[in-house]
PDB file of C-alpha atoms in Angstrom:
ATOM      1  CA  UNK A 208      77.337 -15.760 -76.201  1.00  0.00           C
ATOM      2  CA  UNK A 209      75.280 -13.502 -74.504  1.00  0.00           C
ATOM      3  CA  UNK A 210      76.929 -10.830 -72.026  1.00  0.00           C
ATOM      4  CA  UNK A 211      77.303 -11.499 -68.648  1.00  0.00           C
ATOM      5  CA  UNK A 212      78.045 -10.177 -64.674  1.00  0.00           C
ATOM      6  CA  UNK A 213      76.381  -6.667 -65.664  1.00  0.00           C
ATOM      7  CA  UNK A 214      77.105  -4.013 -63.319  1.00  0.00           C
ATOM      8  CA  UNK A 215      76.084  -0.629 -63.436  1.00  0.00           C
ATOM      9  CA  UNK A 216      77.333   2.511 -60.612  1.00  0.00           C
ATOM     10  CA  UNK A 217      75.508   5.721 -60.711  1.00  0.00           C
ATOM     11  CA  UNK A 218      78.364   8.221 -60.235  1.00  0.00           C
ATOM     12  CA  UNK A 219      77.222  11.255 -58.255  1.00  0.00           C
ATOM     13  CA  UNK A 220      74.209  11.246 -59.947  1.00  0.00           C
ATOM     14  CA  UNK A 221      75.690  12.255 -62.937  1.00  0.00           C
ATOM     15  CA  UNK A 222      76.791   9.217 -64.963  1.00  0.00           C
ATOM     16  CA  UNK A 223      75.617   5.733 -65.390  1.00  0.00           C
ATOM     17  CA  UNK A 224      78.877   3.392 -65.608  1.00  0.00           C
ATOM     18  CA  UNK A 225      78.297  -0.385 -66.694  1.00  0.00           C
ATOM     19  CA  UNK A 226      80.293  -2.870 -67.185  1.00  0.00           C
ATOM     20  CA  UNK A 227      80.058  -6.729 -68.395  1.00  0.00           C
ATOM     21  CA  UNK A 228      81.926  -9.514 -69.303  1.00  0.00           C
ATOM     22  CA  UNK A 229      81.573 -11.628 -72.573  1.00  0.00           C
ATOM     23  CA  UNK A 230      79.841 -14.486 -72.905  1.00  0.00           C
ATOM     24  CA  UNK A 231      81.705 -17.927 -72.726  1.00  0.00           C
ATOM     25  CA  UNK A 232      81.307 -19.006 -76.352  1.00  0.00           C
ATOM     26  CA  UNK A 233      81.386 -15.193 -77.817  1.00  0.00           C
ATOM     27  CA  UNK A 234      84.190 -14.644 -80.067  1.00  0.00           C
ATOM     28  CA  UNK A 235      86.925 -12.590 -79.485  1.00  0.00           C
ATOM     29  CA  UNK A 236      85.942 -10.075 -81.660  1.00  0.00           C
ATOM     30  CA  UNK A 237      82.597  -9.435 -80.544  1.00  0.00           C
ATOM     31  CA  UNK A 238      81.087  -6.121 -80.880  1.00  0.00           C
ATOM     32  CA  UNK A 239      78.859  -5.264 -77.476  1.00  0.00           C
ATOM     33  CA  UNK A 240      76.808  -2.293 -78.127  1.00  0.00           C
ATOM     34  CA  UNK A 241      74.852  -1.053 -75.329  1.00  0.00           C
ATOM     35  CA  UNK A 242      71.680   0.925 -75.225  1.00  0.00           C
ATOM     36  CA  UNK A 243      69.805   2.608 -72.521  1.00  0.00           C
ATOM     37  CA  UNK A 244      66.030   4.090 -71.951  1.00  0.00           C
ATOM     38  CA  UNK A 245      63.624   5.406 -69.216  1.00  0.00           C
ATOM     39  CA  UNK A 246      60.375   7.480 -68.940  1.00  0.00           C
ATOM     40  CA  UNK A 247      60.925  10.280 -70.526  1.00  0.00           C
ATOM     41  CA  UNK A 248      63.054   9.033 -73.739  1.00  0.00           C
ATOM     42  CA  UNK A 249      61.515   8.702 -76.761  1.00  0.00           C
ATOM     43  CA  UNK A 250      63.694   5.886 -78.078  1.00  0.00           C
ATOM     44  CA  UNK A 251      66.421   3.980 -76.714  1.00  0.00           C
ATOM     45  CA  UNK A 252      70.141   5.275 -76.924  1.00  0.00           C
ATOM     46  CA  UNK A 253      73.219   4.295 -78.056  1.00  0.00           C
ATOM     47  CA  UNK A 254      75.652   4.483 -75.040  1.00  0.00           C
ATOM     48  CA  UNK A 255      79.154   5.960 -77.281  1.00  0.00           C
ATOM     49  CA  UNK A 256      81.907   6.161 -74.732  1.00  0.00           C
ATOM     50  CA  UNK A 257      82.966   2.531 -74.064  1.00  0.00           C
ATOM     51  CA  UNK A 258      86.115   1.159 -73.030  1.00  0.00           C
ATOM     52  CA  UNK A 259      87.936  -2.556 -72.475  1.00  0.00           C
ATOM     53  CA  UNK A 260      90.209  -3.416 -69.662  1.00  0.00           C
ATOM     54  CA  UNK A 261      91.479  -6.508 -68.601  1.00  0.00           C
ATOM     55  CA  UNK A 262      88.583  -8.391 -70.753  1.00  0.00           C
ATOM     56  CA  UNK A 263      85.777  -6.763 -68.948  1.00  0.00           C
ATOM     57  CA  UNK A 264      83.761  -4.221 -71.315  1.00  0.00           C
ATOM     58  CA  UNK A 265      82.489  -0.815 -69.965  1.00  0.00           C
ATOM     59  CA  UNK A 266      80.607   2.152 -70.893  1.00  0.00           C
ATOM     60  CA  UNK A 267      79.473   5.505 -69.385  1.00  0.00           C
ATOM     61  CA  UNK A 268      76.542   7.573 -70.473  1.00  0.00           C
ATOM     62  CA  UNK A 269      75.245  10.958 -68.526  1.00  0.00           C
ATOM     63  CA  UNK A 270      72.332   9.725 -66.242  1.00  0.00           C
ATOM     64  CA  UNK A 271      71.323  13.197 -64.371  1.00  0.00           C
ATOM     65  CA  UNK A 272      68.156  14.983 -63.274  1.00  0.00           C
ATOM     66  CA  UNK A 273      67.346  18.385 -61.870  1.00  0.00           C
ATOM     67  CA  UNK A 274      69.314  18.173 -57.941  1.00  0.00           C
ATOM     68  CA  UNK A 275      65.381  18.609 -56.835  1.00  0.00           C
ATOM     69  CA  UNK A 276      64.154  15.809 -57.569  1.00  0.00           C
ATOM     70  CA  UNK A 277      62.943  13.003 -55.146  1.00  0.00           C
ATOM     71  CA  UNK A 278      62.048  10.302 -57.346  1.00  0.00           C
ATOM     72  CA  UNK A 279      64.030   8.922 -60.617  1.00  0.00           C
ATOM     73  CA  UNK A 280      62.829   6.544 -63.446  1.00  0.00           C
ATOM     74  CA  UNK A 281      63.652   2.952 -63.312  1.00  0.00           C
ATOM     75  CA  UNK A 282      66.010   2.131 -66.279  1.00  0.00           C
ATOM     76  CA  UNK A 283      66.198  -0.468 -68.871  1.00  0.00           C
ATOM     77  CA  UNK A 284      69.487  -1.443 -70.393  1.00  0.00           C
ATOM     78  CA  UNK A 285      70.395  -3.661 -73.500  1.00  0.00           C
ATOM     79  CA  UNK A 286      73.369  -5.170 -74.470  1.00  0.00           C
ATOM     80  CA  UNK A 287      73.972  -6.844 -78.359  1.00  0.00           C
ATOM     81  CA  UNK A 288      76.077  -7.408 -81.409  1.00  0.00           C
ATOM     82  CA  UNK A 289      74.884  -6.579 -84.879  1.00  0.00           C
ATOM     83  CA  UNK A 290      75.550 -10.240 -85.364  1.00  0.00           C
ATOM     84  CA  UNK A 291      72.566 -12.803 -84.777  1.00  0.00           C
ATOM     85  CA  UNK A 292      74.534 -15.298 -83.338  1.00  0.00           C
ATOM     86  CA  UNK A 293      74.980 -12.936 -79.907  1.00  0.00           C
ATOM     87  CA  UNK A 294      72.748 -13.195 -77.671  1.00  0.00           C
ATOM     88  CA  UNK A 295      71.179  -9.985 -76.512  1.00  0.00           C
ATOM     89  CA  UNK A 296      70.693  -9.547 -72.861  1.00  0.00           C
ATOM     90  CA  UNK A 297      68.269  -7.234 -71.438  1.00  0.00           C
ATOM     91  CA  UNK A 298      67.854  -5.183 -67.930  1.00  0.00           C
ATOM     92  CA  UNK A 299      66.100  -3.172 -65.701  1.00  0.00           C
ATOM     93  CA  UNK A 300      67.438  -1.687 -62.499  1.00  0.00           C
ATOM     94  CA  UNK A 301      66.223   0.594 -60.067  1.00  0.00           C
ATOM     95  CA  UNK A 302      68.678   3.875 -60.038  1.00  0.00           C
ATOM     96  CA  UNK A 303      69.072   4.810 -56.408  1.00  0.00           C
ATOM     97  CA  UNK A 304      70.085   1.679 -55.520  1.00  0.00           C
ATOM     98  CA  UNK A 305      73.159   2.280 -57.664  1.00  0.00           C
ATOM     99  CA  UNK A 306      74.243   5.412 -56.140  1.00  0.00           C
ATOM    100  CA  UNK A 307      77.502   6.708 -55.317  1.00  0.00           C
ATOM    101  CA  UNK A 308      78.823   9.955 -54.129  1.00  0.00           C
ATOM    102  CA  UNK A 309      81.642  11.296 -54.887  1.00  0.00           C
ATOM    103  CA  UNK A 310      85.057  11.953 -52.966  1.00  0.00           C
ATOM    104  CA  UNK A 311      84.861  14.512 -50.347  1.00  0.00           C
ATOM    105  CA  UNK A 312      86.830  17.155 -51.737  1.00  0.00           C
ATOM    106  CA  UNK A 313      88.922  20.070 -49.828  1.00  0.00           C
ATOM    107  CA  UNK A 314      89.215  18.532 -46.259  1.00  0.00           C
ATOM    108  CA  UNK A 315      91.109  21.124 -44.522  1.00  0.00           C
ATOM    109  CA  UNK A 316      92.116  20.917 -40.952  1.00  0.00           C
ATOM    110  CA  UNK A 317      92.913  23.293 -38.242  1.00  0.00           C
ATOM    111  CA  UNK A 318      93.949  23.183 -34.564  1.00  0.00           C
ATOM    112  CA  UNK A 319      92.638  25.686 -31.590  1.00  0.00           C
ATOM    113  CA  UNK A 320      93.578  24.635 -28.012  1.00  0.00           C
ATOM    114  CA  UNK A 321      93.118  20.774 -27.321  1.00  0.00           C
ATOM    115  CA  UNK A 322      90.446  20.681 -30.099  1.00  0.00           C
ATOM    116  CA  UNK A 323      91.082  19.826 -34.439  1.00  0.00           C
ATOM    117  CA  UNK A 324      88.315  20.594 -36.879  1.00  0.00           C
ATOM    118  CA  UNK A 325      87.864  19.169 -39.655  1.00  0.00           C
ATOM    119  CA  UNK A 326      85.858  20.799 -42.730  1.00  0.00           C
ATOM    120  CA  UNK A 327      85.196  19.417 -46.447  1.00  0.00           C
ATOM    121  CA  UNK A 328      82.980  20.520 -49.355  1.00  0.00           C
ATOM    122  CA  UNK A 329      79.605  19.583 -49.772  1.00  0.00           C
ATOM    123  CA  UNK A 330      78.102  17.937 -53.039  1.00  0.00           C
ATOM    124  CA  UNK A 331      76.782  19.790 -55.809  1.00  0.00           C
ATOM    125  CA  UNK A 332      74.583  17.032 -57.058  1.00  0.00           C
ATOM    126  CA  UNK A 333      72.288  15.762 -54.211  1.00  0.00           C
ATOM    127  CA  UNK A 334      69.559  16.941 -52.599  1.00  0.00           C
ATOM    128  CA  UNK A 335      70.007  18.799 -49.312  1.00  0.00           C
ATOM    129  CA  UNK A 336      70.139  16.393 -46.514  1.00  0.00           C
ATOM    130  CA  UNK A 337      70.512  13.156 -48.619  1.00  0.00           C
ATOM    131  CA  UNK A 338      74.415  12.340 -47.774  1.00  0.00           C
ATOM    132  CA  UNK A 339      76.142  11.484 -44.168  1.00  0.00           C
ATOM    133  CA  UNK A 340      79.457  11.401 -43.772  1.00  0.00           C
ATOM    134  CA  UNK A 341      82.127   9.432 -42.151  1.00  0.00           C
ATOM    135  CA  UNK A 342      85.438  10.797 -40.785  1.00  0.00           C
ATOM    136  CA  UNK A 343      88.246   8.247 -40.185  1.00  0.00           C
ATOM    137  CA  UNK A 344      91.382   9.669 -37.857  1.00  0.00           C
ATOM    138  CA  UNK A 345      93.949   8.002 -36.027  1.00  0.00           C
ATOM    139  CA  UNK A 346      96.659   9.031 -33.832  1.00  0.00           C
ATOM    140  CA  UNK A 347     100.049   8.779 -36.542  1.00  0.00           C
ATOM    141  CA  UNK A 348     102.100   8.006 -32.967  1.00  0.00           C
ATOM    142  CA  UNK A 349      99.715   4.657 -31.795  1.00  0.00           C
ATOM    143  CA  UNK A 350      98.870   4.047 -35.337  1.00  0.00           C
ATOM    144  CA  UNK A 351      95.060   3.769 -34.663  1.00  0.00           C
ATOM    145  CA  UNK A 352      91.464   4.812 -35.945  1.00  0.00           C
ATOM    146  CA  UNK A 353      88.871   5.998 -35.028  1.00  0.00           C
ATOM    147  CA  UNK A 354      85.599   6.337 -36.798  1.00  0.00           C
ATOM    148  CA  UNK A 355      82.851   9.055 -36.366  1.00  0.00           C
ATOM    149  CA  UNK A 356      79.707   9.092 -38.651  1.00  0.00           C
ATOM    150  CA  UNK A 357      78.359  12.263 -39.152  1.00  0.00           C
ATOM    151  CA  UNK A 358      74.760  13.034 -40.193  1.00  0.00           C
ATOM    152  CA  UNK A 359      73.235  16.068 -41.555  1.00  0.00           C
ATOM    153  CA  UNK A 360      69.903  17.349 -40.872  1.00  0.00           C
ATOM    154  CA  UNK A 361      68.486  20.236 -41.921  1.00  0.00           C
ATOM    155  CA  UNK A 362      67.535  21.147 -38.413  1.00  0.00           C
ATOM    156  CA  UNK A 363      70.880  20.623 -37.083  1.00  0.00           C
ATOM    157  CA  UNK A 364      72.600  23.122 -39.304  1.00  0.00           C
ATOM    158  CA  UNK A 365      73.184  24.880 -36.546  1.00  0.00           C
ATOM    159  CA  UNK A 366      75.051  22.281 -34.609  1.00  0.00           C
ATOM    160  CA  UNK A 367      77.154  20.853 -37.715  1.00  0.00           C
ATOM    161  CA  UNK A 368      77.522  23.803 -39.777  1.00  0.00           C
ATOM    162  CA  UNK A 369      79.752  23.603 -42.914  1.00  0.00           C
ATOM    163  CA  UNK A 370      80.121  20.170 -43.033  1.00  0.00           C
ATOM    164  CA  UNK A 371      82.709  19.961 -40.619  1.00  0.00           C
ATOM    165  CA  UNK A 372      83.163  18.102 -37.221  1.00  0.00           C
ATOM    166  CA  UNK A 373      85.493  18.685 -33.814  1.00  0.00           C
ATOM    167  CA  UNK A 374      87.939  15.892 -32.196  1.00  0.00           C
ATOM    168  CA  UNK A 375      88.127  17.029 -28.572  1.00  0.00           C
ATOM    169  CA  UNK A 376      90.323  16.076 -26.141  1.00  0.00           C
ATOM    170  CA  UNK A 377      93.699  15.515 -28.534  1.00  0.00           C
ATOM    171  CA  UNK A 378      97.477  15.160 -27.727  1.00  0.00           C
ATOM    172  CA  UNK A 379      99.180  18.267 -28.905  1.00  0.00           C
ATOM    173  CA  UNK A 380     102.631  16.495 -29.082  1.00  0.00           C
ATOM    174  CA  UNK A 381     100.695  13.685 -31.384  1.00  0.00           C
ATOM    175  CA  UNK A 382     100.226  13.672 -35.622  1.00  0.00           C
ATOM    176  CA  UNK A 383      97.189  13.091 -36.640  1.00  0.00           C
ATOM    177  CA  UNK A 384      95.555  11.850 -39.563  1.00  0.00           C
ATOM    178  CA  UNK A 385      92.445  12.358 -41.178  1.00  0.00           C
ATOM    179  CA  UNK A 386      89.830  11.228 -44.367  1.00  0.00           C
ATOM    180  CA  UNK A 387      86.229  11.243 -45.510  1.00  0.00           C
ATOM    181  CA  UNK A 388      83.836   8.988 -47.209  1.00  0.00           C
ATOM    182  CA  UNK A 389      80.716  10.197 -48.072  1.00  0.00           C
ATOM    183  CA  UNK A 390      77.635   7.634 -48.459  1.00  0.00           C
ATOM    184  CA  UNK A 391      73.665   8.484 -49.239  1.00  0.00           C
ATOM    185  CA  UNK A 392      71.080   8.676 -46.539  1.00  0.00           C
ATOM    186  CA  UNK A 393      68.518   5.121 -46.734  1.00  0.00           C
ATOM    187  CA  UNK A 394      65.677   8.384 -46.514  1.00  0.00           C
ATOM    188  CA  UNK A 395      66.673   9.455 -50.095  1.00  0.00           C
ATOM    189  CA  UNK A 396      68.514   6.298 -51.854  1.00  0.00           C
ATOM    190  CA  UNK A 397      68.443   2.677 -51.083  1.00  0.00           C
ATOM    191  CA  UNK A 398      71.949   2.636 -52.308  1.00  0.00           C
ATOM    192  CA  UNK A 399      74.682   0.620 -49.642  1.00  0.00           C
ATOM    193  CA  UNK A 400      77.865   2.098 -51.658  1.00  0.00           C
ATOM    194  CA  UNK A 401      80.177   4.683 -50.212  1.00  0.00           C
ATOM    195  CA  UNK A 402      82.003   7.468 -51.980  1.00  0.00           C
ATOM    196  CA  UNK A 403      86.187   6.812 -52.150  1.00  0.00           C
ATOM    197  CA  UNK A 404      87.885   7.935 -49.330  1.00  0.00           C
ATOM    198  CA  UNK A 405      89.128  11.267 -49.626  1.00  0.00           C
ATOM    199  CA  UNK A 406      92.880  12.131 -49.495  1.00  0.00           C
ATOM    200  CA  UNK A 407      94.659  11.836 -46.621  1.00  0.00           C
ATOM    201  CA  UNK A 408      95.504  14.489 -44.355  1.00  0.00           C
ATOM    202  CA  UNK A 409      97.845  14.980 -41.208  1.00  0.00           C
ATOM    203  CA  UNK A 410      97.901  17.707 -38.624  1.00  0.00           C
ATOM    204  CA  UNK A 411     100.771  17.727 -36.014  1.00  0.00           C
ATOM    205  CA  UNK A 412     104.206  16.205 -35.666  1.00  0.00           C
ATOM    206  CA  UNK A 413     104.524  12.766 -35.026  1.00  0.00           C
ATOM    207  CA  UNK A 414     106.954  12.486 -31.939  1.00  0.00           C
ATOM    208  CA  UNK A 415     110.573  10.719 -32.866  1.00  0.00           C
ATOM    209  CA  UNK A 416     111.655   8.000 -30.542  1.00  0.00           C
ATOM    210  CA  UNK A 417     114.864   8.124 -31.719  1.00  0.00           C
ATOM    211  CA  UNK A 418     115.302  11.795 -30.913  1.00  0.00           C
ATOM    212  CA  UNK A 419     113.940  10.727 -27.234  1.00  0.00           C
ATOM    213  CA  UNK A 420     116.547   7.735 -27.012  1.00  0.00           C
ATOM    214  CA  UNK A 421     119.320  10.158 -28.207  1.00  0.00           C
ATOM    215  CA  UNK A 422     118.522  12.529 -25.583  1.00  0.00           C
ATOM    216  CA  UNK A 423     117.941   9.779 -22.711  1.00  0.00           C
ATOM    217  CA  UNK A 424     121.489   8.606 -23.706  1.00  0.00           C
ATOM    218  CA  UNK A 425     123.059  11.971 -24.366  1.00  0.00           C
ATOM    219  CA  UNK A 426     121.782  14.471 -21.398  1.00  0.00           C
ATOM    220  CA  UNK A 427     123.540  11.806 -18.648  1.00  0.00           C
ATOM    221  CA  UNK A 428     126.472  11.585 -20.525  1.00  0.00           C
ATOM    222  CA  UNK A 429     126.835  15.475 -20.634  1.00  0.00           C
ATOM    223  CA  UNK A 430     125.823  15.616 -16.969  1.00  0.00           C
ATOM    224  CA  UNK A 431     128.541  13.290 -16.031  1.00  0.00           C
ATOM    225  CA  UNK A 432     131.113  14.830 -17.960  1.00  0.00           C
ATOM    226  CA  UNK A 433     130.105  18.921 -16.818  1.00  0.00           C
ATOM    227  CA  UNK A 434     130.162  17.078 -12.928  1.00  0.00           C
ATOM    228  CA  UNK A 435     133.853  16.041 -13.367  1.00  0.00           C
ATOM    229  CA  UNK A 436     134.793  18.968 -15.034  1.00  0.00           C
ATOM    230  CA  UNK A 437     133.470  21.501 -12.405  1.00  0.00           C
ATOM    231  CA  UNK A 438     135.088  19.361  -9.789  1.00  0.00           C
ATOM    232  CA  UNK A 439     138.780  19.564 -11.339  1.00  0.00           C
ATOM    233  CA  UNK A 440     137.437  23.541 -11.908  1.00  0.00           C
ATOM    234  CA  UNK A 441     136.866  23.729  -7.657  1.00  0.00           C
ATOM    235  CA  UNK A 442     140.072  21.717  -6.762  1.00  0.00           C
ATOM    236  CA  UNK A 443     142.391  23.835  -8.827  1.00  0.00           C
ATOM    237  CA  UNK A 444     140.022  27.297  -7.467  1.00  0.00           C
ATOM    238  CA  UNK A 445     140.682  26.319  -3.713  1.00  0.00           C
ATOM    239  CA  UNK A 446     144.356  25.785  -4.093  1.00  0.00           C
ATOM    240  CA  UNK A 447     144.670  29.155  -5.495  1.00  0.00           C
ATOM    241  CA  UNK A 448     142.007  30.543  -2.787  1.00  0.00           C
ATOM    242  CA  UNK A 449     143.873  28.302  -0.124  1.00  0.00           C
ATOM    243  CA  UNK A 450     147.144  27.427  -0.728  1.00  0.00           C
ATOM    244  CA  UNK A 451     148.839  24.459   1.436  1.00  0.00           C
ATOM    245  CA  UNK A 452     150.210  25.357   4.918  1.00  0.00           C
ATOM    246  CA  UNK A 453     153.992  23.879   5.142  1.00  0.00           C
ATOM    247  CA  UNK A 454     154.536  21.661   7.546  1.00  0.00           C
ATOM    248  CA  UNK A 455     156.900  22.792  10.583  1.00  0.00           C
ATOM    249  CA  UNK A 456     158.446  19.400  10.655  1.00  0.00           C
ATOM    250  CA  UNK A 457     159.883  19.289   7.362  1.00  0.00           C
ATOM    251  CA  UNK A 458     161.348  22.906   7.656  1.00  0.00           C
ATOM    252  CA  UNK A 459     162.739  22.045  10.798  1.00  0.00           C
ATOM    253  CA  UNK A 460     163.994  18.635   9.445  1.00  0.00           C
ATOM    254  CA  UNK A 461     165.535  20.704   6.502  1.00  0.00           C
ATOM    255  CA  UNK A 462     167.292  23.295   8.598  1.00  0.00           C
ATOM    256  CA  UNK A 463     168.863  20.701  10.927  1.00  0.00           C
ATOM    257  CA  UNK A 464     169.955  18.989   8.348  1.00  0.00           C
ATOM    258  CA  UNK A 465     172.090  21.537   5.871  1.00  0.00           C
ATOM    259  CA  UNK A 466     173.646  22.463   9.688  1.00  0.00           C
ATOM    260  CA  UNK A 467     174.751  18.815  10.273  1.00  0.00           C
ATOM    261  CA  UNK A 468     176.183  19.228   6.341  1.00  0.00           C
ATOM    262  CA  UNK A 469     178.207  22.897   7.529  1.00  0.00           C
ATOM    263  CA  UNK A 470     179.696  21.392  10.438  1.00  0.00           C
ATOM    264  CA  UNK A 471     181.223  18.180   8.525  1.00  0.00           C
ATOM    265  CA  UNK A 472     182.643  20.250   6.097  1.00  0.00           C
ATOM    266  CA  UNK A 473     184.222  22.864   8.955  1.00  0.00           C
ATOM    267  CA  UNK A 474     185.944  19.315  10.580  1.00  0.00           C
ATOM    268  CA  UNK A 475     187.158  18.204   7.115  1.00  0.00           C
TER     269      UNK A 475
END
C-alpha cells in the first residue's frame, strides 16, 4: 500500500518537484499527503500543490535559499494517508544531487564576417560560476551537429564574456541552427541532470537544390535558344549588308533566250 518509485527534481533551485506512484494493493481512492522538513524548520510541512497524471502522483513545494549559499540541508520527505491501512514511506535525499537548471533563455544570434555568435541569459538562481553550458549547432544544409561545452570561470570572464561563444570558420551560403542546455558544475552540485534544451534557433538561408537544378536545366536551355536566335539575327544582317552578286550566266542565259523567242515570232 505504501507509495512507491519516489522521485524528487530540484528546479532551479527554486522548487522541490516529487512524484510517486501508488502502492500495488492501495485503493483507488487513496489520499497521498506529502510532507517535507530540513534544518531550519520547526515542524514538518504539508506540501499543498499536488497534481495526478497518468496514475503517477506529484507535488511541488518552494525549496530555495539565499543564491550565496554553498552548502544546503539534507531533506527528509514523508508520504501517507490519514488511513492506517497505508503504509507511510519515509525519505531523505541529499539536495544538490537533485539539481536542475533551467532553460537557457534569450539565445540570440548574430553574424560578422565568417564568424556567428551566439549569446543567452545567465541564471538568476545559482551561484556565480556553478553552471557550464553546452551549445548544440548543425549545418541546416548537411543536417549535422556539433557540440561545444562551454565553461565559465570567474577568471575567464574576460575570454567568455556574456555567456556567449563564437563558431569560426562558417559557410555564409549555409543555415544554421543553434540551442543550449545548461547543466551544474560537479565543484558546486553533484547533480548529473541537464537543463531542457533551449529553443531552437537558425541563422542563414538554407541553400535550395531545386532552385540549383532549375537553373542547371534552365541557363543551357536559354543559351541554346539566344545562340540560334543571334545566328538567324547575323544571316538576315549580312544579306542586307551584302546582298547576292547575280550570276553572269543566268543573265546571259536569259537574254539569249527572250532573243531566240523575238526571232520565232518575226518568222511566224
Amino acid at each position: 500500500t505504501a507509495a512507491v518509485d519516489l522521485s524528487c527534481v530540484w528546479h532551479n533551485l527554486e522548487d522541490m518537484v516529487c512524484t510517486w506512484r501508488p502502492g500495488e494493493n492501495a485503493s483507488s481512492d487513496t489520499n497521498y499527503t506529502l510532507f517535507y522538513w530540513f534544518h531550519g524548520l520547526k515542524n514538518p510541512k504539508k506540501c499543498n500543490n499536488y497534481s495526478i497524471h497518468q496514475g503517477i502522483f506529484g507535488c511541488v513545494f518552494n525549496f530555495s535559499f539565499p543564491k550565496v549559499t554553498n552548502t544546503y540541508p539534507a531533506i527528509s520527505i514523508l508520504i501517507r494517508d490519514d488511513s492506517e491501512e497505508i503504509r507511510p514511506v519515509c525519505a531523505s535525499k541529499n539536495p544538490t544531487t537533485l539539481v536542475k537548471p533551467a532553460t537557457p533563455r534569450q539565445v540570440t544570434l548574430s553574424k560578422i564576417n565568417d564568424e556567428i555568435y551566439v549569446e543567452w541569459s545567465e541564471s538568476d538562481t545559482f551561484p556565480e560560476n556553478c553552471l557550464f553550458y553546452e551549445v548544440e549547432y548543425r549545418n541546416g544544409d548537411l543536417d549535422t551537429a556539433q557540440i561545444a561545452k562551454v565553461i565559465f570561470h570567474y577568471l575567464q570572464l574576460t575570454v567568455v564574456e556574456n555567456n556567449y561563444m563564437s563558431i569560426p570558420s562558417i559557410d555564409p551560403n549555409s543555415k544554421y541552427i543553434f540551442k543550449v542546455r545548461a547543466k551544474p558544475k560537479p565543484a558546486c552540485y553533484s547533480s548529473e541532470l541537464y537543463s531542457d534544451w533551449s529553443e531552437e534557433k537558425s541563422i542563414g538561408e538554407k541553400v535550395d537544390s531545386t532552385f540549383y537544378l532549375v537553373l542547371i536545366i534552365t541557363i543551357p536551355l536559354i543559351v541554346a535558344v539566344s545562340t540560334i536566335i543571334l545566328l538567324v539575327y547575323l544571316k538576315r544582317l549580312k544579306i542586307l549588308i551584302l546582298p547576292p552578286i547575280p550570276d553572269p550566266r543566268e543573265i546571259l542565259k536569259r537574254m539569249f533566250g527572250e532573243q531566240n523567242e523575238d526571232s520565232q515570232v518575226s518568222k511566224k
